[in-house]
GROMACS .gro file of C-alpha atoms in nm:
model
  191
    1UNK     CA    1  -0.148  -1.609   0.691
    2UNK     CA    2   0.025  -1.267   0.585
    3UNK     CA    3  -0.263  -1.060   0.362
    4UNK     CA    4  -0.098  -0.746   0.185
    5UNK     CA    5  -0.326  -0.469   0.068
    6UNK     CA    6  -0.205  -0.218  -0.165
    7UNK     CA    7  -0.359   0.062  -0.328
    8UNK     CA    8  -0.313   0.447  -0.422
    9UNK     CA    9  -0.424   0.715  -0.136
   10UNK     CA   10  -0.778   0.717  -0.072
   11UNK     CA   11  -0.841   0.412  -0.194
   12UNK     CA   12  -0.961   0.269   0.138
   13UNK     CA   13  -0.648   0.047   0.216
   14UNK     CA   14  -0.583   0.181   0.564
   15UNK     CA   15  -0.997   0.126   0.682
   16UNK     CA   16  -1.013  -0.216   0.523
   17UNK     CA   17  -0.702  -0.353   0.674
   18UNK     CA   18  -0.799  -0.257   0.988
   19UNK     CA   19  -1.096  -0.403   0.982
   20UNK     CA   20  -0.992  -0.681   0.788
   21UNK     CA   21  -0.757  -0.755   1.049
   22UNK     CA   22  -1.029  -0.761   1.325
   23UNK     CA   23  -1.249  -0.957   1.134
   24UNK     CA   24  -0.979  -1.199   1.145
   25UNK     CA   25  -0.813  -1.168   1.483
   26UNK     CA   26  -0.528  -1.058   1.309
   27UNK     CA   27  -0.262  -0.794   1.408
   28UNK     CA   28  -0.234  -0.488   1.155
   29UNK     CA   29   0.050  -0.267   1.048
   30UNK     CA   30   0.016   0.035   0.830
   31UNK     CA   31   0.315   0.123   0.593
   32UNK     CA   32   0.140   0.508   0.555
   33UNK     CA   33   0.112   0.540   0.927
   34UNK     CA   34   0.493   0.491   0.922
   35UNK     CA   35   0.529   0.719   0.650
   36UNK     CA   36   0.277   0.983   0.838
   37UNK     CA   37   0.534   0.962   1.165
   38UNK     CA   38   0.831   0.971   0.954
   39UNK     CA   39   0.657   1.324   0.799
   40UNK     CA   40   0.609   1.449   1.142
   41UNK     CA   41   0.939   1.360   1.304
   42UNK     CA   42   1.048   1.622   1.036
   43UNK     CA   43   0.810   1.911   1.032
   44UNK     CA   44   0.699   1.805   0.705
   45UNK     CA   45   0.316   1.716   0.515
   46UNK     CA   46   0.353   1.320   0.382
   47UNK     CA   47   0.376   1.568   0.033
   48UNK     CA   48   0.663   1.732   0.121
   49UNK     CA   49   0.819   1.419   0.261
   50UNK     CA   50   0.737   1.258  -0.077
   51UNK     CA   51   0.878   1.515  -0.301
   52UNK     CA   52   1.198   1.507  -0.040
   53UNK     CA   53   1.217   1.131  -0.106
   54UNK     CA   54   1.283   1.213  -0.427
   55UNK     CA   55   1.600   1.312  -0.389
   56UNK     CA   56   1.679   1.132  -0.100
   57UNK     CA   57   1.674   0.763  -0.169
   58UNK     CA   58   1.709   0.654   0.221
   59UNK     CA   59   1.361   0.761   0.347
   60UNK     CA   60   1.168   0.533   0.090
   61UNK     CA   61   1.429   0.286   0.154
   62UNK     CA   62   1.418   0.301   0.487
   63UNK     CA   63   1.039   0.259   0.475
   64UNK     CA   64   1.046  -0.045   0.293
   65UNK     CA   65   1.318  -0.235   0.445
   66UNK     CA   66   1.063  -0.199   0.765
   67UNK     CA   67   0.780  -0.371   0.571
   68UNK     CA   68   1.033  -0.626   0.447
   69UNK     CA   69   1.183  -0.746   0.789
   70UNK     CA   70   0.777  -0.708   0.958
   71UNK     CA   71   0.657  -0.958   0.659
   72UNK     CA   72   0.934  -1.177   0.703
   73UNK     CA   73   0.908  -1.228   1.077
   74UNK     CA   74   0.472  -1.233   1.101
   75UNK     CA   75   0.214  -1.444   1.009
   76UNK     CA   76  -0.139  -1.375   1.125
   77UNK     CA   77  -0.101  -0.990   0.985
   78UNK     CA   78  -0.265  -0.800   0.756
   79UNK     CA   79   0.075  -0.560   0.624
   80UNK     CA   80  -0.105  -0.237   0.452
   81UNK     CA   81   0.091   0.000   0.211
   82UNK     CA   82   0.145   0.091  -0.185
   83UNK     CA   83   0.382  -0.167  -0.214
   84UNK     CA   84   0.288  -0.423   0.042
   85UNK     CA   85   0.227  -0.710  -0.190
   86UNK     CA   86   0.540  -0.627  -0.324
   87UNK     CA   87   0.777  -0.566  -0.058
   88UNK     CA   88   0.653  -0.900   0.108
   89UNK     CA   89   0.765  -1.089  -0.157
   90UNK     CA   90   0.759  -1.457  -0.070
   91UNK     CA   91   0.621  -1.398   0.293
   92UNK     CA   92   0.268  -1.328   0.128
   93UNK     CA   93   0.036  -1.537   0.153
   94UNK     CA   94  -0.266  -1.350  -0.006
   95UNK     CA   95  -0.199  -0.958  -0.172
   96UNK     CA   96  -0.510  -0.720  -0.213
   97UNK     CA   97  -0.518  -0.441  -0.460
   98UNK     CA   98  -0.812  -0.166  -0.344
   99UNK     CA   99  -0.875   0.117  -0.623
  100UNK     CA  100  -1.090   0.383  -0.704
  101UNK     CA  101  -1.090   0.652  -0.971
  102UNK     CA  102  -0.898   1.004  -0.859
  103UNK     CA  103  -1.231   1.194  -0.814
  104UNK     CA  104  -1.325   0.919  -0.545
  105UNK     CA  105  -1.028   0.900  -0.388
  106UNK     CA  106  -0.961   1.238  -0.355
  107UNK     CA  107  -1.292   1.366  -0.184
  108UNK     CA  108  -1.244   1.067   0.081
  109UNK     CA  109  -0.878   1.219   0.127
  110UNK     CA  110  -1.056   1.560   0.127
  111UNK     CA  111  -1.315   1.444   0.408
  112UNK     CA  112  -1.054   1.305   0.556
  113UNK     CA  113  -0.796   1.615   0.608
  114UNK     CA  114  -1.026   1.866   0.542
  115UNK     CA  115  -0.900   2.011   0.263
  116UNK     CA  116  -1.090   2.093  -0.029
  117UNK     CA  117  -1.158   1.852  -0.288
  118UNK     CA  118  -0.939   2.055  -0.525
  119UNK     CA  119  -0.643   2.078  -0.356
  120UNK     CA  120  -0.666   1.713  -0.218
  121UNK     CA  121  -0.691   1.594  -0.571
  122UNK     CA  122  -0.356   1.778  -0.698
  123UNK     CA  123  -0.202   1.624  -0.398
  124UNK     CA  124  -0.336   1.338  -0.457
  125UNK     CA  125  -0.219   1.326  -0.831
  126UNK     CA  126   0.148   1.478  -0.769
  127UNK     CA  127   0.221   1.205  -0.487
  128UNK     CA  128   0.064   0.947  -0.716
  129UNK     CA  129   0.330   1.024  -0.994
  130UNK     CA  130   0.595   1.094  -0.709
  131UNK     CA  131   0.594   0.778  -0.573
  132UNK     CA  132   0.585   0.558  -0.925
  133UNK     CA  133   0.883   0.772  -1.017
  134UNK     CA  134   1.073   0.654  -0.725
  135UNK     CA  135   0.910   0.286  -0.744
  136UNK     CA  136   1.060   0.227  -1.122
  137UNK     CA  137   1.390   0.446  -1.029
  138UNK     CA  138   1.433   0.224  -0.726
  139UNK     CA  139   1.315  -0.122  -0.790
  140UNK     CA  140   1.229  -0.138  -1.130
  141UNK     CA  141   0.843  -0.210  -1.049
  142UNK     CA  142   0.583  -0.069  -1.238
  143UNK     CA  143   0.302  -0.002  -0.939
  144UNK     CA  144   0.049  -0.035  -1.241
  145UNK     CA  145   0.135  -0.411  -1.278
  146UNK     CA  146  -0.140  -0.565  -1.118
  147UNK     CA  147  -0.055  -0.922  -1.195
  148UNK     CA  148   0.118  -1.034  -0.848
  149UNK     CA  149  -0.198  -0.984  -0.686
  150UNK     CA  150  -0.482  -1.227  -0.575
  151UNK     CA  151  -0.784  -0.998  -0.564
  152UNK     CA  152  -0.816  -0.645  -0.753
  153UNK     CA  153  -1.072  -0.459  -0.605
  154UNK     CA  154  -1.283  -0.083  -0.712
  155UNK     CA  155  -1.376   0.079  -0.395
  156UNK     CA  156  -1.580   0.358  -0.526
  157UNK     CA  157  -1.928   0.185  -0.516
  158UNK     CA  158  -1.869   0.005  -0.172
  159UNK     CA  159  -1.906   0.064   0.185
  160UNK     CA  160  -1.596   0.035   0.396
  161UNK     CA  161  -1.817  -0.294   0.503
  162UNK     CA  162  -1.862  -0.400   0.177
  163UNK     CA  163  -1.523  -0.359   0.109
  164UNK     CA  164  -1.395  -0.584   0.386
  165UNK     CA  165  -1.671  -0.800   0.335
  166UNK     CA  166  -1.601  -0.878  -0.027
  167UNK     CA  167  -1.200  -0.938   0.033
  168UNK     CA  168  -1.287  -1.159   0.346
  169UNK     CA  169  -1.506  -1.386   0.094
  170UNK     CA  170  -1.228  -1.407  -0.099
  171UNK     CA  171  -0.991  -1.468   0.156
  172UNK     CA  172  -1.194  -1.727   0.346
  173UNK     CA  173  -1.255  -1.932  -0.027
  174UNK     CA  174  -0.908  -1.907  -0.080
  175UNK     CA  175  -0.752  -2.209  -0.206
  176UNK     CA  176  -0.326  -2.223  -0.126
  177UNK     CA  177  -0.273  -2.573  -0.288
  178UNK     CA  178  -0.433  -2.364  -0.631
  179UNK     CA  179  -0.071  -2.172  -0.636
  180UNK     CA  180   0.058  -2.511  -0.782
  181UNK     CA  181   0.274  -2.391  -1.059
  182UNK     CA  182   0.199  -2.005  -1.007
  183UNK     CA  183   0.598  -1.803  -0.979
  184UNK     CA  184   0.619  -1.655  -0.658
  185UNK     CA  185   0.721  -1.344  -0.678
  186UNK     CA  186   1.074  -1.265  -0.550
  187UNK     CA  187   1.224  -0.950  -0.595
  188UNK     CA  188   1.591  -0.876  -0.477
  189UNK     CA  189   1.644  -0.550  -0.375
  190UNK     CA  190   1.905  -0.351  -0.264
  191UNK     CA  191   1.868  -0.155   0.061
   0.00000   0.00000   0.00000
């Protein structure tokens, strides 16, 4: 099975597919660590790298085609990024949406690169509306379409063990022969 989880920053995607994907004895890829690398391979924060993207179509591009060609050749994965459940079109098997509101999401990202709460939350907000720029200019998706995936999930009152726990239920109950008459969703894009 190929699980997708999506999200914005801080919304707990990266801890809950990892431990999604060891709950599972699955193998787990993370589209932001890729992102992250790409950042440092150029002396640059994942913000600057973002507002570079901007104007340079390749690197999100480039990103993407990766997730594309990993969900097209795995099963057994959990595939972890903004547009996971997208960019795995067909491939998916199951796609995860984890959310929380800004304040949330930007003290964890706060905590996290310690940073204060302030700054991490303008950071947040400018990459947030960076990167749905680029999604519509690029693809024509609208990241706040929530309707390709299978589970929609707020973070802010949960655990990271809740978290898991709750999509695992829902993973585990999962019912494949239910998709009868459901539209897969393909998307063509160019890369």
């Amino acid at each position: 099975m190929l699980i997708t989880i999506s999200g914005p920053a801080g919304s707990g995607k990266s801890t809950a597919a990892k431990a999604l994907a060891d709950r599972l004895g699955y193998d787990h890829v993370s589209g932001g660590d890729i992102f992250r690398d790409l950042a440092d391979e150029r002396g640059m924060t994942p913000l600057e790298l973002n507002k570079q993207a901007e104007t340079e179509e390749g690197i999100d591009r480039d990103l993407d085609r990766r997730l594309r060609e990993i969900a097209a050749e795995r099963d057994d994965l959990v595939l972890e990024s903004r547009l996971a459940g997208w960019m795995a079109g067909e491939h998916a098997d199951f796609r995860v949406w984890l959310d929380a509101p800004l304040s949330v999401r930007a003290e964890r990202i706060a905590e996290r690169e310690g940073k204060s709460s302030e700054v991490a939350r303008e950071e947040t907000k400018e990459r947030s509306e960076s990167e749905a720029r680029r999604y519509s200019d690029y693809y024509g998706i609208d990241i706040h379409d929530l309707s390709i995936y299978d589970l929609v999930l707020n973070t802010s009152r949960l655990d990271p063990d809740g978290v898991v726990a709750a999509i695992a239920t829902v993973v585990e109950a999962y019912n494949p022969a239910g998709d009868e008459g459901k539209t897969p969703v393909t998307v063509d894009y160019e890369f």
